[in-house]
GROMACS .gro file of C-alpha atoms in nm:
model
  437
    1UNK     CA    1  -0.687  -2.427  -3.441
    2UNK     CA    2  -0.704  -2.225  -3.768
    3UNK     CA    3  -0.450  -2.186  -4.047
    4UNK     CA    4  -0.074  -2.095  -3.953
    5UNK     CA    5  -0.012  -1.718  -4.015
    6UNK     CA    6   0.257  -1.825  -4.257
    7UNK     CA    7  -0.011  -1.976  -4.489
    8UNK     CA    8   0.100  -2.261  -4.717
    9UNK     CA    9  -0.216  -2.454  -4.652
   10UNK     CA   10  -0.429  -2.582  -4.927
   11UNK     CA   11  -0.810  -2.519  -4.899
   12UNK     CA   12  -1.117  -2.636  -5.089
   13UNK     CA   13  -1.357  -2.355  -5.230
   14UNK     CA   14  -1.715  -2.443  -5.339
   15UNK     CA   15  -1.963  -2.238  -5.542
   16UNK     CA   16  -2.067  -2.179  -5.884
   17UNK     CA   17  -1.955  -2.049  -6.215
   18UNK     CA   18  -1.599  -2.109  -6.149
   19UNK     CA   19  -1.555  -2.212  -6.533
   20UNK     CA   20  -1.437  -2.550  -6.666
   21UNK     CA   21  -1.083  -2.539  -6.623
   22UNK     CA   22  -0.806  -2.328  -6.413
   23UNK     CA   23  -0.606  -2.142  -6.664
   24UNK     CA   24  -0.670  -1.960  -6.996
   25UNK     CA   25  -1.028  -1.901  -7.053
   26UNK     CA   26  -1.117  -2.037  -6.705
   27UNK     CA   27  -1.019  -1.942  -6.340
   28UNK     CA   28  -0.748  -1.680  -6.339
   29UNK     CA   29  -0.722  -1.547  -5.992
   30UNK     CA   30  -0.813  -1.600  -5.618
   31UNK     CA   31  -0.766  -1.281  -5.398
   32UNK     CA   32  -0.775  -1.312  -5.001
   33UNK     CA   33  -0.833  -0.990  -4.791
   34UNK     CA   34  -0.833  -0.757  -5.088
   35UNK     CA   35  -0.461  -0.791  -5.198
   36UNK     CA   36  -0.303  -1.137  -5.104
   37UNK     CA   37  -0.307  -1.404  -5.388
   38UNK     CA   38  -0.424  -1.761  -5.336
   39UNK     CA   39  -0.167  -1.981  -5.526
   40UNK     CA   40  -0.161  -2.318  -5.694
   41UNK     CA   41  -0.508  -2.290  -5.798
   42UNK     CA   42  -0.642  -2.626  -5.925
   43UNK     CA   43  -0.989  -2.710  -6.051
   44UNK     CA   44  -1.151  -3.014  -5.876
   45UNK     CA   45  -1.515  -3.018  -6.007
   46UNK     CA   46  -1.557  -2.775  -6.322
   47UNK     CA   47  -1.780  -2.476  -6.213
   48UNK     CA   48  -1.817  -2.587  -5.873
   49UNK     CA   49  -1.505  -2.642  -5.666
   50UNK     CA   50  -1.136  -2.581  -5.678
   51UNK     CA   51  -0.849  -2.574  -5.434
   52UNK     CA   52  -0.580  -2.328  -5.372
   53UNK     CA   53  -0.290  -2.262  -5.126
   54UNK     CA   54  -0.355  -1.985  -4.866
   55UNK     CA   55  -0.123  -1.692  -4.841
   56UNK     CA   56   0.038  -1.555  -4.522
   57UNK     CA   57  -0.212  -1.367  -4.317
   58UNK     CA   58  -0.366  -1.354  -3.946
   59UNK     CA   59  -0.691  -1.317  -3.771
   60UNK     CA   60  -1.048  -1.378  -3.845
   61UNK     CA   61  -1.306  -1.212  -4.074
   62UNK     CA   62  -1.109  -1.314  -4.393
   63UNK     CA   63  -1.263  -1.236  -4.717
   64UNK     CA   64  -1.192  -1.407  -5.070
   65UNK     CA   65  -1.260  -1.279  -5.407
   66UNK     CA   66  -1.253  -1.503  -5.728
   67UNK     CA   67  -1.213  -1.373  -6.085
   68UNK     CA   68  -1.318  -1.587  -6.369
   69UNK     CA   69  -1.229  -1.507  -6.732
   70UNK     CA   70  -0.988  -1.453  -6.994
   71UNK     CA   71  -0.793  -1.114  -7.027
   72UNK     CA   72  -0.620  -0.884  -6.785
   73UNK     CA   73  -0.712  -0.991  -6.422
   74UNK     CA   74  -0.697  -0.648  -6.308
   75UNK     CA   75  -0.972  -0.535  -6.547
   76UNK     CA   76  -1.355  -0.527  -6.462
   77UNK     CA   77  -1.461  -0.592  -6.821
   78UNK     CA   78  -1.740  -0.843  -6.904
   79UNK     CA   79  -1.503  -1.097  -7.009
   80UNK     CA   80  -1.308  -1.086  -6.668
   81UNK     CA   81  -1.562  -1.087  -6.392
   82UNK     CA   82  -1.504  -1.077  -6.020
   83UNK     CA   83  -1.730  -1.251  -5.777
   84UNK     CA   84  -1.866  -1.028  -5.466
   85UNK     CA   85  -1.623  -1.044  -5.159
   86UNK     CA   86  -1.751  -1.306  -4.923
   87UNK     CA   87  -1.661  -1.432  -4.582
   88UNK     CA   88  -1.498  -1.780  -4.568
   89UNK     CA   89  -1.492  -2.033  -4.319
   90UNK     CA   90  -1.109  -2.044  -4.289
   91UNK     CA   91  -0.949  -1.859  -3.980
   92UNK     CA   92  -0.578  -1.805  -3.916
   93UNK     CA   93  -0.472  -1.937  -3.586
   94UNK     CA   94  -0.547  -1.675  -3.317
   95UNK     CA   95  -0.275  -1.479  -3.165
   96UNK     CA   96  -0.109  -1.611  -2.824
   97UNK     CA   97   0.096  -1.453  -2.552
   98UNK     CA   98   0.387  -1.624  -2.372
   99UNK     CA   99   0.562  -1.340  -2.210
  100UNK     CA  100   0.530  -0.981  -2.149
  101UNK     CA  101   0.836  -0.729  -2.044
  102UNK     CA  102   0.790  -0.532  -1.736
  103UNK     CA  103   0.798  -0.154  -1.738
  104UNK     CA  104   1.107   0.049  -1.685
  105UNK     CA  105   0.982   0.401  -1.641
  106UNK     CA  106   0.636   0.556  -1.612
  107UNK     CA  107   0.721   0.795  -1.880
  108UNK     CA  108   0.600   0.629  -2.206
  109UNK     CA  109   0.746   0.293  -2.157
  110UNK     CA  110   0.812   0.047  -2.442
  111UNK     CA  111   0.650  -0.279  -2.398
  112UNK     CA  112   0.772  -0.601  -2.561
  113UNK     CA  113   0.518  -0.887  -2.610
  114UNK     CA  114   0.633  -1.238  -2.720
  115UNK     CA  115   0.386  -1.494  -2.856
  116UNK     CA  116   0.278  -1.644  -3.184
  117UNK     CA  117   0.054  -1.563  -3.480
  118UNK     CA  118   0.095  -1.191  -3.500
  119UNK     CA  119   0.121  -1.203  -3.887
  120UNK     CA  120   0.398  -1.077  -4.105
  121UNK     CA  121   0.237  -0.876  -4.381
  122UNK     CA  122   0.256  -0.501  -4.384
  123UNK     CA  123   0.167  -0.351  -4.704
  124UNK     CA  124  -0.163  -0.182  -4.767
  125UNK     CA  125  -0.165  -0.371  -5.100
  126UNK     CA  126  -0.125  -0.702  -4.926
  127UNK     CA  127  -0.302  -0.787  -4.612
  128UNK     CA  128  -0.572  -0.521  -4.526
  129UNK     CA  129  -0.669  -0.661  -4.165
  130UNK     CA  130  -0.611  -0.455  -3.819
  131UNK     CA  131  -0.355  -0.512  -3.558
  132UNK     CA  132  -0.372  -0.370  -3.201
  133UNK     CA  133  -0.280  -0.399  -2.841
  134UNK     CA  134  -0.465  -0.313  -2.536
  135UNK     CA  135  -0.326  -0.286  -2.199
  136UNK     CA  136  -0.571  -0.230  -1.932
  137UNK     CA  137  -0.805  -0.094  -2.179
  138UNK     CA  138  -0.536   0.177  -2.279
  139UNK     CA  139  -0.419   0.136  -2.648
  140UNK     CA  140  -0.053   0.062  -2.666
  141UNK     CA  141   0.086   0.210  -2.988
  142UNK     CA  142   0.258  -0.062  -3.206
  143UNK     CA  143   0.616   0.058  -3.311
  144UNK     CA  144   0.723  -0.285  -3.469
  145UNK     CA  145   0.606  -0.648  -3.499
  146UNK     CA  146   0.707  -0.975  -3.638
  147UNK     CA  147   0.520  -1.295  -3.618
  148UNK     CA  148   0.633  -1.364  -3.278
  149UNK     CA  149   0.715  -1.015  -3.129
  150UNK     CA  150   0.541  -0.703  -3.091
  151UNK     CA  151   0.685  -0.375  -2.958
  152UNK     CA  152   0.434  -0.087  -2.861
  153UNK     CA  153   0.459   0.239  -2.652
  154UNK     CA  154   0.227   0.306  -2.362
  155UNK     CA  155   0.137   0.677  -2.266
  156UNK     CA  156   0.292   0.840  -1.965
  157UNK     CA  157   0.075   0.702  -1.674
  158UNK     CA  158   0.085   0.470  -1.353
  159UNK     CA  159  -0.093   0.136  -1.286
  160UNK     CA  160  -0.031  -0.211  -1.222
  161UNK     CA  161  -0.160  -0.554  -1.302
  162UNK     CA  162  -0.317  -0.446  -1.618
  163UNK     CA  163  -0.450  -0.708  -1.866
  164UNK     CA  164  -0.256  -0.720  -2.181
  165UNK     CA  165  -0.478  -0.821  -2.516
  166UNK     CA  166  -0.360  -0.859  -2.874
  167UNK     CA  167  -0.615  -0.833  -3.143
  168UNK     CA  168  -0.502  -0.940  -3.494
  169UNK     CA  169  -0.755  -0.877  -3.771
  170UNK     CA  170  -1.050  -0.982  -3.541
  171UNK     CA  171  -0.887  -1.240  -3.352
  172UNK     CA  172  -0.802  -1.178  -2.992
  173UNK     CA  173  -0.564  -1.374  -2.739
  174UNK     CA  174  -0.748  -1.598  -2.522
  175UNK     CA  175  -0.870  -1.490  -2.156
  176UNK     CA  176  -0.656  -1.755  -2.023
  177UNK     CA  177  -0.362  -1.750  -1.922
  178UNK     CA  178  -0.410  -1.397  -1.837
  179UNK     CA  179  -0.095  -1.190  -1.895
  180UNK     CA  180  -0.061  -0.851  -1.707
  181UNK     CA  181   0.169  -0.573  -1.749
  182UNK     CA  182   0.260  -0.287  -1.476
  183UNK     CA  183   0.430   0.067  -1.483
  184UNK     CA  184   0.717   0.051  -1.236
  185UNK     CA  185   0.656   0.108  -0.866
  186UNK     CA  186   0.720   0.451  -0.727
  187UNK     CA  187   1.046   0.481  -0.559
  188UNK     CA  188   1.109   0.751  -0.272
  189UNK     CA  189   1.492   0.852  -0.242
  190UNK     CA  190   1.486   1.158  -0.017
  191UNK     CA  191   1.252   1.349   0.203
  192UNK     CA  192   1.306   1.718   0.293
  193UNK     CA  193   1.289   1.821   0.559
  194UNK     CA  194   1.379   1.497   0.762
  195UNK     CA  195   1.205   1.624   1.059
  196UNK     CA  196   0.822   1.707   0.979
  197UNK     CA  197   0.594   1.921   1.179
  198UNK     CA  198   0.220   1.899   1.141
  199UNK     CA  199   0.066   2.115   0.872
  200UNK     CA  200   0.410   2.209   0.715
  201UNK     CA  201   0.489   2.114   0.358
  202UNK     CA  202   0.750   1.851   0.291
  203UNK     CA  203   0.896   1.735  -0.029
  204UNK     CA  204   0.956   1.381  -0.163
  205UNK     CA  205   1.207   1.299  -0.440
  206UNK     CA  206   1.237   0.986  -0.638
  207UNK     CA  207   1.106   0.830  -0.944
  208UNK     CA  208   0.809   0.679  -1.127
  209UNK     CA  209   0.555   0.891  -0.939
  210UNK     CA  210   0.346   0.949  -1.272
  211UNK     CA  211   0.268   1.267  -1.478
  212UNK     CA  212   0.192   1.594  -1.311
  213UNK     CA  213  -0.158   1.565  -1.413
  214UNK     CA  214  -0.403   1.291  -1.385
  215UNK     CA  215  -0.229   1.106  -1.118
  216UNK     CA  216  -0.394   1.079  -0.782
  217UNK     CA  217  -0.129   1.064  -0.473
  218UNK     CA  218  -0.156   0.933  -0.126
  219UNK     CA  219   0.130   0.976   0.115
  220UNK     CA  220   0.153   0.825   0.463
  221UNK     CA  221   0.421   0.904   0.694
  222UNK     CA  222   0.434   0.620   0.963
  223UNK     CA  223   0.091   0.519   0.885
  224UNK     CA  224  -0.057   0.885   0.922
  225UNK     CA  225  -0.208   1.042   0.605
  226UNK     CA  226  -0.053   1.353   0.474
  227UNK     CA  227  -0.278   1.585   0.294
  228UNK     CA  228  -0.283   1.786  -0.037
  229UNK     CA  229  -0.028   1.534  -0.188
  230UNK     CA  230   0.032   1.613  -0.579
  231UNK     CA  231   0.299   1.548  -0.830
  232UNK     CA  232   0.481   1.876  -0.876
  233UNK     CA  233   0.748   1.751  -1.111
  234UNK     CA  234   0.624   1.479  -1.336
  235UNK     CA  235   0.763   1.134  -1.226
  236UNK     CA  236   1.024   1.283  -0.977
  237UNK     CA  237   0.880   1.491  -0.712
  238UNK     CA  238   0.577   1.513  -0.479
  239UNK     CA  239   0.484   1.794  -0.235
  240UNK     CA  240   0.247   1.699   0.056
  241UNK     CA  241   0.150   1.860   0.387
  242UNK     CA  242   0.263   1.675   0.709
  243UNK     CA  243   0.028   1.503   0.913
  244UNK     CA  244   0.008   1.519   1.301
  245UNK     CA  245   0.207   1.197   1.397
  246UNK     CA  246   0.433   1.028   1.644
  247UNK     CA  247   0.773   0.856   1.663
  248UNK     CA  248   1.097   0.860   1.474
  249UNK     CA  249   1.249   0.672   1.169
  250UNK     CA  250   0.892   0.664   1.025
  251UNK     CA  251   0.876   0.524   0.664
  252UNK     CA  252   0.717   0.730   0.399
  253UNK     CA  253   0.469   0.530   0.175
  254UNK     CA  254   0.354   0.660  -0.157
  255UNK     CA  255   0.052   0.530  -0.354
  256UNK     CA  256   0.005   0.658  -0.698
  257UNK     CA  257  -0.341   0.582  -0.884
  258UNK     CA  258  -0.421   0.669  -1.252
  259UNK     CA  259  -0.693   0.945  -1.223
  260UNK     CA  260  -1.012   0.771  -1.112
  261UNK     CA  261  -0.921   0.424  -1.210
  262UNK     CA  262  -0.879   0.156  -0.936
  263UNK     CA  263  -0.513   0.052  -1.030
  264UNK     CA  264  -0.292   0.173  -0.792
  265UNK     CA  265   0.102   0.132  -0.692
  266UNK     CA  266   0.255   0.130  -0.362
  267UNK     CA  267   0.601   0.185  -0.253
  268UNK     CA  268   0.739   0.121   0.108
  269UNK     CA  269   0.997   0.373   0.119
  270UNK     CA  270   1.349   0.297   0.223
  271UNK     CA  271   1.368   0.663   0.336
  272UNK     CA  272   1.270   0.760   0.680
  273UNK     CA  273   1.178   1.094   0.856
  274UNK     CA  274   1.115   1.183   1.235
  275UNK     CA  275   0.809   1.350   1.388
  276UNK     CA  276   0.857   1.624   1.662
  277UNK     CA  277   1.018   1.477   1.989
  278UNK     CA  278   0.767   1.512   2.270
  279UNK     CA  279   0.815   1.762   2.529
  280UNK     CA  280   0.679   1.796   2.891
  281UNK     CA  281   0.601   2.132   3.056
  282UNK     CA  282   0.361   2.101   3.310
  283UNK     CA  283   0.174   1.839   3.526
  284UNK     CA  284  -0.136   1.939   3.729
  285UNK     CA  285  -0.180   1.843   3.997
  286UNK     CA  286   0.173   1.747   4.102
  287UNK     CA  287   0.210   1.782   4.483
  288UNK     CA  288   0.026   1.618   4.780
  289UNK     CA  289  -0.103   1.355   4.546
  290UNK     CA  290  -0.343   1.090   4.709
  291UNK     CA  291  -0.124   0.787   4.776
  292UNK     CA  292  -0.430   0.588   4.667
  293UNK     CA  293  -0.398   0.723   4.331
  294UNK     CA  294  -0.730   0.714   4.139
  295UNK     CA  295  -0.746   1.076   4.029
  296UNK     CA  296  -0.709   1.259   3.712
  297UNK     CA  297  -0.351   1.390   3.630
  298UNK     CA  298  -0.321   1.662   3.332
  299UNK     CA  299  -0.001   1.660   3.158
  300UNK     CA  300   0.078   1.960   2.927
  301UNK     CA  301   0.341   1.978   2.648
  302UNK     CA  302   0.411   1.922   2.287
  303UNK     CA  303   0.447   1.616   2.024
  304UNK     CA  304   0.195   1.390   2.209
  305UNK     CA  305   0.033   1.309   1.855
  306UNK     CA  306  -0.312   1.274   1.728
  307UNK     CA  307  -0.594   1.151   1.942
  308UNK     CA  308  -0.604   0.812   1.721
  309UNK     CA  309  -0.279   0.665   1.680
  310UNK     CA  310  -0.162   0.472   1.368
  311UNK     CA  311  -0.160   0.095   1.373
  312UNK     CA  312   0.151  -0.006   1.552
  313UNK     CA  313   0.209   0.325   1.745
  314UNK     CA  314   0.171   0.355   2.122
  315UNK     CA  315   0.155   0.623   2.369
  316UNK     CA  316   0.233   0.543   2.764
  317UNK     CA  317   0.279   0.743   3.078
  318UNK     CA  318   0.490   0.615   3.367
  319UNK     CA  319   0.460   0.760   3.716
  320UNK     CA  320   0.752   0.600   3.903
  321UNK     CA  321   0.751   0.252   3.740
  322UNK     CA  322   0.360   0.233   3.733
  323UNK     CA  323   0.139   0.309   3.440
  324UNK     CA  324  -0.086   0.615   3.453
  325UNK     CA  325  -0.396   0.451   3.306
  326UNK     CA  326  -0.726   0.559   3.099
  327UNK     CA  327  -0.499   0.804   2.856
  328UNK     CA  328  -0.716   1.055   2.681
  329UNK     CA  329  -0.620   1.357   2.469
  330UNK     CA  330  -0.776   1.669   2.587
  331UNK     CA  331  -0.618   1.881   2.338
  332UNK     CA  332  -0.483   1.728   2.055
  333UNK     CA  333  -0.085   1.695   2.059
  334UNK     CA  334  -0.056   1.912   2.353
  335UNK     CA  335  -0.281   1.791   2.654
  336UNK     CA  336  -0.302   1.453   2.788
  337UNK     CA  337  -0.523   1.318   3.087
  338UNK     CA  338  -0.452   1.000   3.264
  339UNK     CA  339  -0.560   0.823   3.599
  340UNK     CA  340  -0.272   0.843   3.876
  341UNK     CA  341  -0.172   0.508   4.003
  342UNK     CA  342  -0.138   0.447   4.374
  343UNK     CA  343   0.210   0.529   4.505
  344UNK     CA  344   0.428   0.701   4.766
  345UNK     CA  345   0.733   0.926   4.783
  346UNK     CA  346   0.841   1.297   4.669
  347UNK     CA  347   0.985   1.388   4.329
  348UNK     CA  348   0.866   1.083   4.165
  349UNK     CA  349   0.961   1.083   3.778
  350UNK     CA  350   0.696   1.106   3.524
  351UNK     CA  351   0.786   0.988   3.165
  352UNK     CA  352   0.584   1.028   2.865
  353UNK     CA  353   0.664   0.781   2.576
  354UNK     CA  354   0.510   0.845   2.239
  355UNK     CA  355   0.592   0.575   1.976
  356UNK     CA  356   0.925   0.492   2.135
  357UNK     CA  357   1.041   0.854   2.187
  358UNK     CA  358   1.049   0.967   2.564
  359UNK     CA  359   0.971   1.318   2.665
  360UNK     CA  360   1.198   1.499   2.923
  361UNK     CA  361   1.102   1.386   3.258
  362UNK     CA  362   0.863   1.581   3.495
  363UNK     CA  363   0.804   1.513   3.864
  364UNK     CA  364   0.531   1.474   4.112
  365UNK     CA  365   0.505   1.415   4.482
  366UNK     CA  366   0.261   1.211   4.684
  367UNK     CA  367   0.121   1.326   5.008
  368UNK     CA  368   0.372   1.264   5.304
  369UNK     CA  369   0.208   0.992   5.542
  370UNK     CA  370  -0.016   1.125   5.841
  371UNK     CA  371  -0.054   0.958   6.159
  372UNK     CA  372  -0.349   1.036   6.374
  373UNK     CA  373  -0.322   0.750   6.657
  374UNK     CA  374  -0.121   0.495   6.786
  375UNK     CA  375  -0.263   0.174   6.960
  376UNK     CA  376  -0.119   0.050   7.189
  377UNK     CA  377   0.080   0.357   7.293
  378UNK     CA  378   0.187   0.241   7.642
  379UNK     CA  379   0.337  -0.073   7.783
  380UNK     CA  380   0.504  -0.189   7.493
  381UNK     CA  381   0.696  -0.526   7.509
  382UNK     CA  382   0.962  -0.553   7.234
  383UNK     CA  383   0.917  -0.899   7.069
  384UNK     CA  384   0.573  -0.921   7.172
  385UNK     CA  385   0.351  -0.608   7.119
  386UNK     CA  386   0.209  -0.524   6.781
  387UNK     CA  387   0.119  -0.161   6.722
  388UNK     CA  388  -0.153  -0.030   6.507
  389UNK     CA  389  -0.105   0.308   6.317
  390UNK     CA  390  -0.430   0.486   6.201
  391UNK     CA  391  -0.411   0.797   5.991
  392UNK     CA  392  -0.364   0.841   5.594
  393UNK     CA  393  -0.154   0.821   5.292
  394UNK     CA  394   0.030   0.510   5.403
  395UNK     CA  395   0.018   0.387   5.027
  396UNK     CA  396  -0.039   0.073   4.833
  397UNK     CA  397   0.051  -0.259   4.997
  398UNK     CA  398   0.366  -0.295   4.777
  399UNK     CA  399   0.520   0.040   4.870
  400UNK     CA  400   0.834  -0.009   5.101
  401UNK     CA  401   0.807   0.139   5.440
  402UNK     CA  402   0.981   0.140   5.796
  403UNK     CA  403   0.846   0.243   6.137
  404UNK     CA  404   1.069   0.338   6.425
  405UNK     CA  405   1.006   0.402   6.795
  406UNK     CA  406   1.315   0.626   6.902
  407UNK     CA  407   1.598   0.393   6.832
  408UNK     CA  408   1.382   0.097   6.833
  409UNK     CA  409   1.225  -0.065   6.520
  410UNK     CA  410   0.925  -0.246   6.399
  411UNK     CA  411   0.915  -0.559   6.174
  412UNK     CA  412   0.662  -0.769   6.019
  413UNK     CA  413   0.487  -0.457   5.888
  414UNK     CA  414   0.133  -0.522   5.745
  415UNK     CA  415  -0.069  -0.282   5.542
  416UNK     CA  416  -0.428  -0.282   5.644
  417UNK     CA  417  -0.538  -0.016   5.405
  418UNK     CA  418  -0.421   0.337   5.298
  419UNK     CA  419  -0.537   0.470   5.628
  420UNK     CA  420  -0.413   0.181   5.864
  421UNK     CA  421  -0.101  -0.015   5.920
  422UNK     CA  422   0.073  -0.238   6.198
  423UNK     CA  423   0.396  -0.349   6.298
  424UNK     CA  424   0.573  -0.588   6.566
  425UNK     CA  425   0.777  -0.395   6.785
  426UNK     CA  426   1.124  -0.571   6.796
  427UNK     CA  427   1.347  -0.333   7.003
  428UNK     CA  428   1.357  -0.010   7.192
  429UNK     CA  429   1.316   0.119   7.546
  430UNK     CA  430   1.221   0.420   7.747
  431UNK     CA  431   0.916   0.644   7.758
  432UNK     CA  432   0.792   0.929   7.526
  433UNK     CA  433   0.968   0.781   7.222
  434UNK     CA  434   0.909   0.962   6.884
  435UNK     CA  435   0.752   0.741   6.608
  436UNK     CA  436   0.868   0.764   6.257
  437UNK     CA  437   0.718   0.640   5.955
   0.00000   0.00000   0.00000
């Protein structure tokens, strides 16, 4: 476990030529680490062994010198001889850490380390050992210390979960339990402008962004990576170029990394900004569309976003109440192509929804139904005769439809295909009746 850093422990020293007695004409002085006196010197075995009380100190690699002979013990005369310094077997207890304060700013923050066995001697004429603190491999400059508390200052930087190590005269704090320290996380307070357009510069204001040099910055807006991000004003301002993105109320996320090191810090911002609202300007084709669908429709506009959406984002197109499927980006942000669903009707609304934001509605019209033949077309008996219409563009099975013969009507309508439909004539009379569908 080692000797307490406060000293006060009696040790036994063995060797030779220590003299016969401790006192005048014998052992005069024992010095530890070039300046600390070992007190209460007592001879146990003349010439060979004595005891003394170890002074306060710290760490490993402690040395001891013994002076034997009468006279001034500060002289190096033949009558007063020093032994050569030698490494002893005694070790002070190694330093320990029990707590480390958190950072309050990225601008040269002070760190407080609490523990034990940090030593108390400060004068060069006393203890001549070394005392240092390393945090993540970076020296933390010691400003003050006691045997249980060290205060040191880190340089202006960023980083997180950095291992704290204290070294006292060769003795280092144990690897376990592991204590770490982090600079404070970056905080985003405002983003200007609040509506960002792709390839336009925007400014992020906040705190703890790190120094203007040596800090690698990554900015994401709603999961989309901004380009060219850098700290423009140390610790408080970042400038970046907006990505192509989608949606509104998107969080700004800042990641700062100290140079080429792997330690990084991420802030999920409380501030939010919007990408441009999508607009719809043209749909091709938009008239006489096949009721069976299954053709490509090209939609032109703006604000449709990038080809690959960020995780959690979406892009849908509705024609009427049906999805236009197989959406592909023909030209980034401006031209979409999708597969027309089956449908019927004129002036059917088209809505493009990009990440919850809906573009202004457009319209398309399906082809009007075309009747080529009716069977039977004579001797129709209401309530008994089922007629079959052949033609085209009758639409999907689920579409609502009516068949009328003059003032009469058909019920129990059955859709055979997009080109054939039948219904039971339930009422009507007379010849040369118009059929409407």
